[in-house]
Amino acid sequence: MERKRTIGVFAIISPFLVYYAVSLVVEIIASILIIVPEMQKGGTLNVEETAIQVMNAFMSHLTLITSAVALFVIPFFGLMYKKDSAYEKTLGIVKEEKAPIWKYAIIICLAIVACIGLNNLIVLGNVAAYSGTYEETATALYKESFFAQVIGLGILVPIAEEFMFRGIIYKRLSFITRKGKAMLLSALMFGLYHGNLVQAIYGFILGYLAVYIYEKYDSLKASILFHSVINLTSVIGTEYGLYTWIFGNVFRVGIVTVLCGAMASSFFVIMQKQFKKEIKTDV
């Protein structure tokens, strides 16, 4: 049955509006929690001092704030996703059979090597030099406790972002444009959403892989797993000095990067062969 193209521009931007509305509420609450203790101390804060304290506290707890936003938007996105799925059923769109659990192991392997390999390429390309906010953001995200990073960045954020970008935005785009264009647009939006050049490049590439996996497996769980493993690889690798070890030797960097590229390509080919479903990416 041919899809009805009844979805407008507002349907595409509405997830962003929900996300930023929740972000605003969480940030206001966080600001109050920062300012009130200072007022109770009896200190007098001028506007400039208050702004500096709020910003410093925000950056010190960026992971917790980001995680809180993700936690509170997940129910909203879940309802939007459920509504869209119900709409698909009215059009007679049938879901593919679920992939066996062992096929999800391919996603885990691909995510690990893609994450390490792409991180290495970005560092080698010195892309961070062209992004004024990346270093500050990256440092702030990994300031929080390891447990908070695992729960927040490794679980909550991937769930929220996959609901938003793959489960809602991509699916809605695929109703109003060709699938290939919808995949590219959703990946581009995901990259730009991160707000700096390094994460934009990183987000675009991995965002495209995530939407490809979502289509290939016909499951949001598959793209969530991919996204979660990528984030956990970064968190664990940073915590235990994996990237410091890799870049401790120039030959090691080259070998690891080439191996990751070769392995990522192999896992991608395996994934393609394991599924009969073909994705038409004509734009």
PDB file of C-alpha atoms in Angstrom:
ATOM      1  CA  MET A   1       0.000   0.000   0.000  1.00  0.00           C
ATOM      2  CA  GLU A   2       1.385   3.408  -0.925  1.00  0.00           C
ATOM      3  CA  ARG A   3       2.126   5.745   1.949  1.00  0.00           C
ATOM      4  CA  LYS A   4       0.000   8.834   2.312  1.00  0.00           C
ATOM      5  CA  ARG A   5       2.130  11.957   2.466  1.00  0.00           C
ATOM      6  CA  THR A   6       0.126  13.792   5.105  1.00  0.00           C
ATOM      7  CA  ILE A   7       2.965  14.658   7.485  1.00  0.00           C
ATOM      8  CA  GLY A   8       3.926  18.341   7.572  1.00  0.00           C
ATOM      9  CA  VAL A   9       6.994  20.311   8.639  1.00  0.00           C
ATOM     10  CA  PHE A  10       5.696  20.710  12.204  1.00  0.00           C
ATOM     11  CA  ALA A  11       5.715  16.927  12.629  1.00  0.00           C
ATOM     12  CA  ILE A  12       9.458  16.946  11.864  1.00  0.00           C
ATOM     13  CA  ILE A  13      10.377  19.809  14.198  1.00  0.00           C
ATOM     14  CA  SER A  14       7.998  18.885  17.045  1.00  0.00           C
ATOM     15  CA  PRO A  15      10.461  16.388  18.631  1.00  0.00           C
ATOM     16  CA  PHE A  16      13.023  19.207  18.823  1.00  0.00           C
ATOM     17  CA  LEU A  17      10.451  21.481  20.458  1.00  0.00           C
ATOM     18  CA  VAL A  18       9.653  18.805  23.046  1.00  0.00           C
ATOM     19  CA  TYR A  19      13.332  18.177  23.717  1.00  0.00           C
ATOM     20  CA  TYR A  20      14.261  21.847  24.146  1.00  0.00           C
ATOM     21  CA  ALA A  21      11.167  22.555  26.270  1.00  0.00           C
ATOM     22  CA  VAL A  22      12.161  19.772  28.672  1.00  0.00           C
ATOM     23  CA  SER A  23      15.777  20.993  28.563  1.00  0.00           C
ATOM     24  CA  LEU A  24      14.652  24.487  29.528  1.00  0.00           C
ATOM     25  CA  VAL A  25      12.665  23.228  32.514  1.00  0.00           C
ATOM     26  CA  VAL A  26      15.544  21.018  33.708  1.00  0.00           C
ATOM     27  CA  GLU A  27      18.044  23.869  33.309  1.00  0.00           C
ATOM     28  CA  ILE A  28      15.819  26.293  35.247  1.00  0.00           C
ATOM     29  CA  ILE A  29      15.514  23.787  38.091  1.00  0.00           C
ATOM     30  CA  ALA A  30      19.273  23.195  37.999  1.00  0.00           C
ATOM     31  CA  SER A  31      19.890  26.961  38.116  1.00  0.00           C
ATOM     32  CA  ILE A  32      17.638  27.314  41.155  1.00  0.00           C
ATOM     33  CA  LEU A  33      19.456  24.468  42.898  1.00  0.00           C
ATOM     34  CA  ILE A  34      22.740  26.265  42.223  1.00  0.00           C
ATOM     35  CA  ILE A  35      21.660  29.783  43.253  1.00  0.00           C
ATOM     36  CA  VAL A  36      19.557  29.031  46.363  1.00  0.00           C
ATOM     37  CA  PRO A  37      22.412  27.474  48.413  1.00  0.00           C
ATOM     38  CA  GLU A  38      24.507  30.577  47.748  1.00  0.00           C
ATOM     39  CA  MET A  39      21.684  32.840  48.886  1.00  0.00           C
ATOM     40  CA  GLN A  40      21.270  30.811  52.062  1.00  0.00           C
ATOM     41  CA  LYS A  41      24.931  31.382  52.852  1.00  0.00           C
ATOM     42  CA  GLY A  42      24.125  35.062  53.079  1.00  0.00           C
ATOM     43  CA  GLY A  43      26.392  36.004  50.223  1.00  0.00           C
ATOM     44  CA  THR A  44      25.505  38.707  47.740  1.00  0.00           C
ATOM     45  CA  LEU A  45      25.839  37.732  44.120  1.00  0.00           C
ATOM     46  CA  ASN A  46      25.748  40.213  41.306  1.00  0.00           C
ATOM     47  CA  VAL A  47      24.495  39.256  37.880  1.00  0.00           C
ATOM     48  CA  GLU A  48      27.945  38.534  36.485  1.00  0.00           C
ATOM     49  CA  GLU A  49      28.981  36.351  39.428  1.00  0.00           C
ATOM     50  CA  THR A  50      25.698  34.461  39.275  1.00  0.00           C
ATOM     51  CA  ALA A  51      26.072  33.796  35.551  1.00  0.00           C
ATOM     52  CA  ILE A  52      29.632  32.526  36.042  1.00  0.00           C
ATOM     53  CA  GLN A  53      28.631  30.247  38.921  1.00  0.00           C
ATOM     54  CA  VAL A  54      25.671  28.843  37.022  1.00  0.00           C
ATOM     55  CA  MET A  55      27.794  28.171  33.936  1.00  0.00           C
ATOM     56  CA  ASN A  56      30.590  26.532  35.946  1.00  0.00           C
ATOM     57  CA  ALA A  57      28.100  24.360  37.822  1.00  0.00           C
ATOM     58  CA  PHE A  58      26.397  23.425  34.557  1.00  0.00           C
ATOM     59  CA  MET A  59      29.675  22.313  33.022  1.00  0.00           C
ATOM     60  CA  SER A  60      30.641  20.437  36.195  1.00  0.00           C
ATOM     61  CA  HIS A  61      27.389  18.469  36.077  1.00  0.00           C
ATOM     62  CA  LEU A  62      26.767  18.416  32.328  1.00  0.00           C
ATOM     63  CA  THR A  63      26.395  14.632  32.291  1.00  0.00           C
ATOM     64  CA  LEU A  64      23.787  14.665  35.065  1.00  0.00           C
ATOM     65  CA  ILE A  65      21.817  17.488  33.441  1.00  0.00           C
ATOM     66  CA  THR A  66      21.948  15.821  30.007  1.00  0.00           C
ATOM     67  CA  SER A  67      20.886  12.526  31.576  1.00  0.00           C
ATOM     68  CA  ALA A  68      17.996  14.179  33.419  1.00  0.00           C
ATOM     69  CA  VAL A  69      16.740  15.727  30.180  1.00  0.00           C
ATOM     70  CA  ALA A  70      16.963  12.330  28.459  1.00  0.00           C
ATOM     71  CA  LEU A  71      15.097  10.638  31.321  1.00  0.00           C
ATOM     72  CA  PHE A  72      12.209  13.104  31.176  1.00  0.00           C
ATOM     73  CA  VAL A  73      11.861  13.204  27.376  1.00  0.00           C
ATOM     74  CA  ILE A  74      11.782   9.420  26.944  1.00  0.00           C
ATOM     75  CA  PRO A  75       8.087   9.121  27.998  1.00  0.00           C
ATOM     76  CA  PHE A  76       7.090  11.922  25.587  1.00  0.00           C
ATOM     77  CA  PHE A  77       9.024  10.355  22.734  1.00  0.00           C
ATOM     78  CA  GLY A  78       7.637   6.940  23.621  1.00  0.00           C
ATOM     79  CA  LEU A  79       4.087   8.243  23.197  1.00  0.00           C
ATOM     80  CA  MET A  80       4.953   9.932  19.883  1.00  0.00           C
ATOM     81  CA  TYR A  81       6.581   6.745  18.624  1.00  0.00           C
ATOM     82  CA  LYS A  82       3.594   4.657  19.684  1.00  0.00           C
ATOM     83  CA  LYS A  83       1.219   7.027  17.891  1.00  0.00           C
ATOM     84  CA  ASP A  84       3.310   6.871  14.695  1.00  0.00           C
ATOM     85  CA  SER A  85       3.425   3.068  14.867  1.00  0.00           C
ATOM     86  CA  ALA A  86      -0.353   2.964  15.159  1.00  0.00           C
ATOM     87  CA  TYR A  87      -0.576   5.220  12.087  1.00  0.00           C
ATOM     88  CA  GLU A  88       1.655   2.813  10.141  1.00  0.00           C
ATOM     89  CA  LYS A  89      -0.669  -0.068  10.992  1.00  0.00           C
ATOM     90  CA  THR A  90      -3.620   1.840   9.537  1.00  0.00           C
ATOM     91  CA  LEU A  91      -1.669   2.031   6.272  1.00  0.00           C
ATOM     92  CA  GLY A  92      -1.075  -1.703   6.280  1.00  0.00           C
ATOM     93  CA  ILE A  93       2.675  -1.435   6.857  1.00  0.00           C
ATOM     94  CA  VAL A  94       3.786  -4.767   8.293  1.00  0.00           C
ATOM     95  CA  LYS A  95       6.873  -5.090  10.457  1.00  0.00           C
ATOM     96  CA  GLU A  96       9.572  -7.558   9.448  1.00  0.00           C
ATOM     97  CA  GLU A  97      10.156 -10.677  11.522  1.00  0.00           C
ATOM     98  CA  LYS A  98      12.380 -10.050  14.541  1.00  0.00           C
ATOM     99  CA  ALA A  99      16.042 -10.911  14.082  1.00  0.00           C
ATOM    100  CA  PRO A 100      17.454 -13.679  16.320  1.00  0.00           C
ATOM    101  CA  ILE A 101      19.504 -12.494  19.281  1.00  0.00           C
ATOM    102  CA  TRP A 102      22.804 -13.739  17.840  1.00  0.00           C
ATOM    103  CA  LYS A 103      22.509 -11.284  14.942  1.00  0.00           C
ATOM    104  CA  TYR A 104      22.623  -8.421  17.441  1.00  0.00           C
ATOM    105  CA  ALA A 105      26.196  -9.477  18.259  1.00  0.00           C
ATOM    106  CA  ILE A 106      27.152  -8.078  14.831  1.00  0.00           C
ATOM    107  CA  ILE A 107      25.856  -4.668  15.958  1.00  0.00           C
ATOM    108  CA  ILE A 108      27.966  -4.765  19.124  1.00  0.00           C
ATOM    109  CA  CYS A 109      31.144  -5.642  17.213  1.00  0.00           C
ATOM    110  CA  LEU A 110      30.491  -3.015  14.536  1.00  0.00           C
ATOM    111  CA  ALA A 111      29.788  -0.318  17.139  1.00  0.00           C
ATOM    112  CA  ILE A 112      33.016  -0.963  19.077  1.00  0.00           C
ATOM    113  CA  VAL A 113      35.389  -0.888  16.097  1.00  0.00           C
ATOM    114  CA  ALA A 114      33.540   1.966  14.367  1.00  0.00           C
ATOM    115  CA  CYS A 115      33.735   4.078  17.525  1.00  0.00           C
ATOM    116  CA  ILE A 116      37.461   3.513  18.090  1.00  0.00           C
ATOM    117  CA  GLY A 117      38.389   3.847  14.418  1.00  0.00           C
ATOM    118  CA  LEU A 118      36.398   7.044  13.875  1.00  0.00           C
ATOM    119  CA  ASN A 119      37.720   8.613  17.089  1.00  0.00           C
ATOM    120  CA  ASN A 120      41.260   7.885  15.902  1.00  0.00           C
ATOM    121  CA  LEU A 121      40.628   9.444  12.480  1.00  0.00           C
ATOM    122  CA  ILE A 122      39.141  12.595  14.039  1.00  0.00           C
ATOM    123  CA  VAL A 123      42.152  12.980  16.349  1.00  0.00           C
ATOM    124  CA  LEU A 124      44.597  12.309  13.515  1.00  0.00           C
ATOM    125  CA  GLY A 125      42.812  14.867  11.352  1.00  0.00           C
ATOM    126  CA  ASN A 126      43.082  17.422  14.183  1.00  0.00           C
ATOM    127  CA  VAL A 127      39.423  18.341  13.632  1.00  0.00           C
ATOM    128  CA  ALA A 128      39.165  19.536  17.243  1.00  0.00           C
ATOM    129  CA  ALA A 129      41.395  22.498  16.337  1.00  0.00           C
ATOM    130  CA  TYR A 130      38.505  23.882  14.268  1.00  0.00           C
ATOM    131  CA  SER A 131      35.947  23.514  17.063  1.00  0.00           C
ATOM    132  CA  GLY A 132      36.171  25.954  19.929  1.00  0.00           C
ATOM    133  CA  THR A 133      33.651  24.195  22.171  1.00  0.00           C
ATOM    134  CA  TYR A 134      34.469  20.511  21.632  1.00  0.00           C
ATOM    135  CA  GLU A 135      37.306  20.168  24.157  1.00  0.00           C
ATOM    136  CA  GLU A 136      35.312  21.976  26.844  1.00  0.00           C
ATOM    137  CA  THR A 137      32.218  19.858  26.214  1.00  0.00           C
ATOM    138  CA  ALA A 138      34.141  16.569  26.101  1.00  0.00           C
ATOM    139  CA  THR A 139      35.996  17.373  29.330  1.00  0.00           C
ATOM    140  CA  ALA A 140      32.748  18.320  31.075  1.00  0.00           C
ATOM    141  CA  LEU A 141      30.950  15.134  29.984  1.00  0.00           C
ATOM    142  CA  TYR A 142      33.649  12.911  31.465  1.00  0.00           C
ATOM    143  CA  LYS A 143      33.932  14.869  34.741  1.00  0.00           C
ATOM    144  CA  GLU A 144      31.060  13.053  36.409  1.00  0.00           C
ATOM    145  CA  SER A 145      31.481   9.722  38.188  1.00  0.00           C
ATOM    146  CA  PHE A 146      32.015   6.641  36.032  1.00  0.00           C
ATOM    147  CA  PHE A 147      28.687   5.175  37.206  1.00  0.00           C
ATOM    148  CA  ALA A 148      26.815   8.353  36.186  1.00  0.00           C
ATOM    149  CA  GLN A 149      28.492   8.274  32.768  1.00  0.00           C
ATOM    150  CA  VAL A 150      27.523   4.630  32.193  1.00  0.00           C
ATOM    151  CA  ILE A 151      23.876   5.133  33.188  1.00  0.00           C
ATOM    152  CA  GLY A 152      23.455   8.568  31.630  1.00  0.00           C
ATOM    153  CA  LEU A 153      25.617   8.580  28.507  1.00  0.00           C
ATOM    154  CA  GLY A 154      25.564   4.825  27.980  1.00  0.00           C
ATOM    155  CA  ILE A 155      21.859   4.097  28.492  1.00  0.00           C
ATOM    156  CA  LEU A 156      19.514   7.072  28.953  1.00  0.00           C
ATOM    157  CA  VAL A 157      20.905   9.369  26.249  1.00  0.00           C
ATOM    158  CA  PRO A 158      21.015   6.652  23.533  1.00  0.00           C
ATOM    159  CA  ILE A 159      17.409   5.647  24.269  1.00  0.00           C
ATOM    160  CA  ALA A 160      16.164   9.250  24.113  1.00  0.00           C
ATOM    161  CA  GLU A 161      18.149  10.149  20.981  1.00  0.00           C
ATOM    162  CA  GLU A 162      17.189   6.978  19.106  1.00  0.00           C
ATOM    163  CA  PHE A 163      13.510   7.555  19.850  1.00  0.00           C
ATOM    164  CA  MET A 164      13.934  11.131  18.643  1.00  0.00           C
ATOM    165  CA  PHE A 165      16.088  10.754  15.532  1.00  0.00           C
ATOM    166  CA  ARG A 166      15.415   7.248  14.251  1.00  0.00           C
ATOM    167  CA  GLY A 167      12.067   6.293  15.731  1.00  0.00           C
ATOM    168  CA  ILE A 168      10.296   9.620  15.110  1.00  0.00           C
ATOM    169  CA  ILE A 169      12.172  12.077  12.864  1.00  0.00           C
ATOM    170  CA  TYR A 170      13.515   9.525  10.369  1.00  0.00           C
ATOM    171  CA  LYS A 171      10.252   7.612  10.157  1.00  0.00           C
ATOM    172  CA  ARG A 172       8.305  10.825   9.568  1.00  0.00           C
ATOM    173  CA  LEU A 173      10.799  11.998   6.950  1.00  0.00           C
ATOM    174  CA  SER A 174      10.427   8.654   5.169  1.00  0.00           C
ATOM    175  CA  PHE A 175       6.717   9.393   4.757  1.00  0.00           C
ATOM    176  CA  ILE A 176       7.301  12.642   2.888  1.00  0.00           C
ATOM    177  CA  THR A 177      10.476  11.938   0.891  1.00  0.00           C
ATOM    178  CA  ARG A 178      12.486   9.081  -0.570  1.00  0.00           C
ATOM    179  CA  LYS A 179      14.063   6.709   1.919  1.00  0.00           C
ATOM    180  CA  GLY A 180      17.642   7.522   0.914  1.00  0.00           C
ATOM    181  CA  LYS A 181      17.057  11.243   1.365  1.00  0.00           C
ATOM    182  CA  ALA A 182      15.304  10.634   4.694  1.00  0.00           C
ATOM    183  CA  MET A 183      18.320   8.660   5.927  1.00  0.00           C
ATOM    184  CA  LEU A 184      20.733  11.429   4.932  1.00  0.00           C
ATOM    185  CA  LEU A 185      18.574  14.203   6.397  1.00  0.00           C
ATOM    186  CA  SER A 186      18.068  12.440   9.717  1.00  0.00           C
ATOM    187  CA  ALA A 187      21.819  11.748   9.988  1.00  0.00           C
ATOM    188  CA  LEU A 188      22.588  15.389   9.136  1.00  0.00           C
ATOM    189  CA  MET A 189      20.119  16.613  11.767  1.00  0.00           C
ATOM    190  CA  PHE A 190      21.685  14.279  14.309  1.00  0.00           C
ATOM    191  CA  GLY A 191      25.147  15.640  13.563  1.00  0.00           C
ATOM    192  CA  LEU A 192      24.117  19.319  13.704  1.00  0.00           C
ATOM    193  CA  TYR A 193      22.145  18.726  16.894  1.00  0.00           C
ATOM    194  CA  HIS A 194      25.410  18.084  18.774  1.00  0.00           C
ATOM    195  CA  GLY A 195      26.474  21.702  18.274  1.00  0.00           C
ATOM    196  CA  ASN A 196      30.181  21.524  17.388  1.00  0.00           C
ATOM    197  CA  LEU A 197      32.219  20.458  14.366  1.00  0.00           C
ATOM    198  CA  VAL A 198      33.830  17.342  15.854  1.00  0.00           C
ATOM    199  CA  GLN A 199      30.597  15.870  17.181  1.00  0.00           C
ATOM    200  CA  ALA A 200      28.755  16.950  14.030  1.00  0.00           C
ATOM    201  CA  ILE A 201      31.075  14.861  11.838  1.00  0.00           C
ATOM    202  CA  TYR A 202      31.087  12.000  14.332  1.00  0.00           C
ATOM    203  CA  GLY A 203      27.306  12.198  14.769  1.00  0.00           C
ATOM    204  CA  PHE A 204      26.587  12.328  11.040  1.00  0.00           C
ATOM    205  CA  ILE A 205      28.625   9.207  10.226  1.00  0.00           C
ATOM    206  CA  LEU A 206      27.437   7.149  13.185  1.00  0.00           C
ATOM    207  CA  GLY A 207      23.919   8.561  12.789  1.00  0.00           C
ATOM    208  CA  TYR A 208      23.806   7.243   9.236  1.00  0.00           C
ATOM    209  CA  LEU A 209      25.002   3.826  10.406  1.00  0.00           C
ATOM    210  CA  ALA A 210      22.341   3.879  13.140  1.00  0.00           C
ATOM    211  CA  VAL A 211      19.509   4.620  10.719  1.00  0.00           C
ATOM    212  CA  TYR A 212      20.829   1.959   8.330  1.00  0.00           C
ATOM    213  CA  ILE A 213      20.783  -0.576  11.185  1.00  0.00           C
ATOM    214  CA  TYR A 214      17.306   0.590  12.180  1.00  0.00           C
ATOM    215  CA  GLU A 215      16.078  -0.104   8.652  1.00  0.00           C
ATOM    216  CA  LYS A 216      18.017  -3.339   8.229  1.00  0.00           C
ATOM    217  CA  TYR A 217      16.773  -4.854  11.496  1.00  0.00           C
ATOM    218  CA  ASP A 218      13.431  -3.052  11.321  1.00  0.00           C
ATOM    219  CA  SER A 219      13.819  -2.440  15.041  1.00  0.00           C
ATOM    220  CA  LEU A 220      14.446   0.573  17.232  1.00  0.00           C
ATOM    221  CA  LYS A 221      16.093  -1.769  19.737  1.00  0.00           C
ATOM    222  CA  ALA A 222      18.824  -2.456  17.186  1.00  0.00           C
ATOM    223  CA  SER A 223      19.751   1.216  16.730  1.00  0.00           C
ATOM    224  CA  ILE A 224      19.528   1.807  20.503  1.00  0.00           C
ATOM    225  CA  LEU A 225      21.964  -1.065  21.062  1.00  0.00           C
ATOM    226  CA  PHE A 226      24.333   0.351  18.428  1.00  0.00           C
ATOM    227  CA  HIS A 227      24.203   3.854  19.920  1.00  0.00           C
ATOM    228  CA  SER A 228      24.564   2.570  23.479  1.00  0.00           C
ATOM    229  CA  VAL A 229      27.620   0.431  22.681  1.00  0.00           C
ATOM    230  CA  ILE A 230      29.261   3.373  20.893  1.00  0.00           C
ATOM    231  CA  ASN A 231      28.783   5.639  23.917  1.00  0.00           C
ATOM    232  CA  LEU A 232      29.862   2.941  26.373  1.00  0.00           C
ATOM    233  CA  THR A 233      32.990   2.282  24.304  1.00  0.00           C
ATOM    234  CA  SER A 234      33.884   5.989  24.568  1.00  0.00           C
ATOM    235  CA  VAL A 235      33.096   6.131  28.292  1.00  0.00           C
ATOM    236  CA  ILE A 236      34.977   2.928  29.189  1.00  0.00           C
ATOM    237  CA  GLY A 237      37.840   3.700  26.822  1.00  0.00           C
ATOM    238  CA  THR A 238      38.296   7.161  28.356  1.00  0.00           C
ATOM    239  CA  GLU A 239      37.999   5.872  31.936  1.00  0.00           C
ATOM    240  CA  TYR A 240      40.609   3.154  31.479  1.00  0.00           C
ATOM    241  CA  GLY A 241      43.012   5.077  29.247  1.00  0.00           C
ATOM    242  CA  LEU A 242      42.392   3.182  26.012  1.00  0.00           C
ATOM    243  CA  TYR A 243      42.881   6.245  23.794  1.00  0.00           C
ATOM    244  CA  THR A 244      45.931   7.368  25.770  1.00  0.00           C
ATOM    245  CA  TRP A 245      47.424   3.924  25.178  1.00  0.00           C
ATOM    246  CA  ILE A 246      46.572   3.963  21.462  1.00  0.00           C
ATOM    247  CA  PHE A 247      48.135   7.389  20.882  1.00  0.00           C
ATOM    248  CA  GLY A 248      51.174   6.559  23.001  1.00  0.00           C
ATOM    249  CA  ASN A 249      52.870   5.147  19.920  1.00  0.00           C
ATOM    250  CA  VAL A 250      52.578   6.355  16.331  1.00  0.00           C
ATOM    251  CA  PHE A 251      52.745   2.828  14.874  1.00  0.00           C
ATOM    252  CA  ARG A 252      50.105   1.641  17.317  1.00  0.00           C
ATOM    253  CA  VAL A 253      47.759   4.414  16.167  1.00  0.00           C
ATOM    254  CA  GLY A 254      48.140   3.391  12.541  1.00  0.00           C
ATOM    255  CA  ILE A 255      47.724  -0.336  13.183  1.00  0.00           C
ATOM    256  CA  VAL A 256      44.660   0.086  15.429  1.00  0.00           C
ATOM    257  CA  THR A 257      42.992   2.533  13.030  1.00  0.00           C
ATOM    258  CA  VAL A 258      43.541   0.300   9.989  1.00  0.00           C
ATOM    259  CA  LEU A 259      42.380  -2.792  11.889  1.00  0.00           C
ATOM    260  CA  CYS A 260      39.246  -1.004  13.090  1.00  0.00           C
ATOM    261  CA  GLY A 261      38.476   0.154   9.553  1.00  0.00           C
ATOM    262  CA  ALA A 262      38.931  -3.348   8.139  1.00  0.00           C
ATOM    263  CA  MET A 263      36.878  -4.958  10.900  1.00  0.00           C
ATOM    264  CA  ALA A 264      34.091  -2.378  10.615  1.00  0.00           C
ATOM    265  CA  SER A 265      33.889  -3.026   6.862  1.00  0.00           C
ATOM    266  CA  SER A 266      33.783  -6.782   7.471  1.00  0.00           C
ATOM    267  CA  PHE A 267      31.019  -6.573  10.057  1.00  0.00           C
ATOM    268  CA  PHE A 268      29.053  -4.266   7.770  1.00  0.00           C
ATOM    269  CA  VAL A 269      29.287  -6.769   4.898  1.00  0.00           C
ATOM    270  CA  ILE A 270      28.285  -9.612   7.229  1.00  0.00           C
ATOM    271  CA  MET A 271      25.266  -7.584   8.335  1.00  0.00           C
ATOM    272  CA  GLN A 272      24.222  -7.017   4.731  1.00  0.00           C
ATOM    273  CA  LYS A 273      24.483 -10.724   3.898  1.00  0.00           C
ATOM    274  CA  GLN A 274      22.556 -11.821   6.982  1.00  0.00           C
ATOM    275  CA  PHE A 275      19.404  -9.982   5.937  1.00  0.00           C
ATOM    276  CA  LYS A 276      17.361 -10.393   2.795  1.00  0.00           C
ATOM    277  CA  LYS A 277      15.775  -6.974   3.209  1.00  0.00           C
ATOM    278  CA  GLU A 278      17.347  -4.464   0.825  1.00  0.00           C
ATOM    279  CA  ILE A 279      17.352  -0.745   1.535  1.00  0.00           C
ATOM    280  CA  LYS A 280      16.808   1.459  -1.486  1.00  0.00           C
ATOM    281  CA  THR A 281      18.854   4.571  -0.845  1.00  0.00           C
ATOM    282  CA  ASP A 282      18.064   6.438  -4.046  1.00  0.00           C
ATOM    283  CA  VAL A 283      17.614  10.138  -3.368  1.00  0.00           C
TER     284      VAL A 283
END
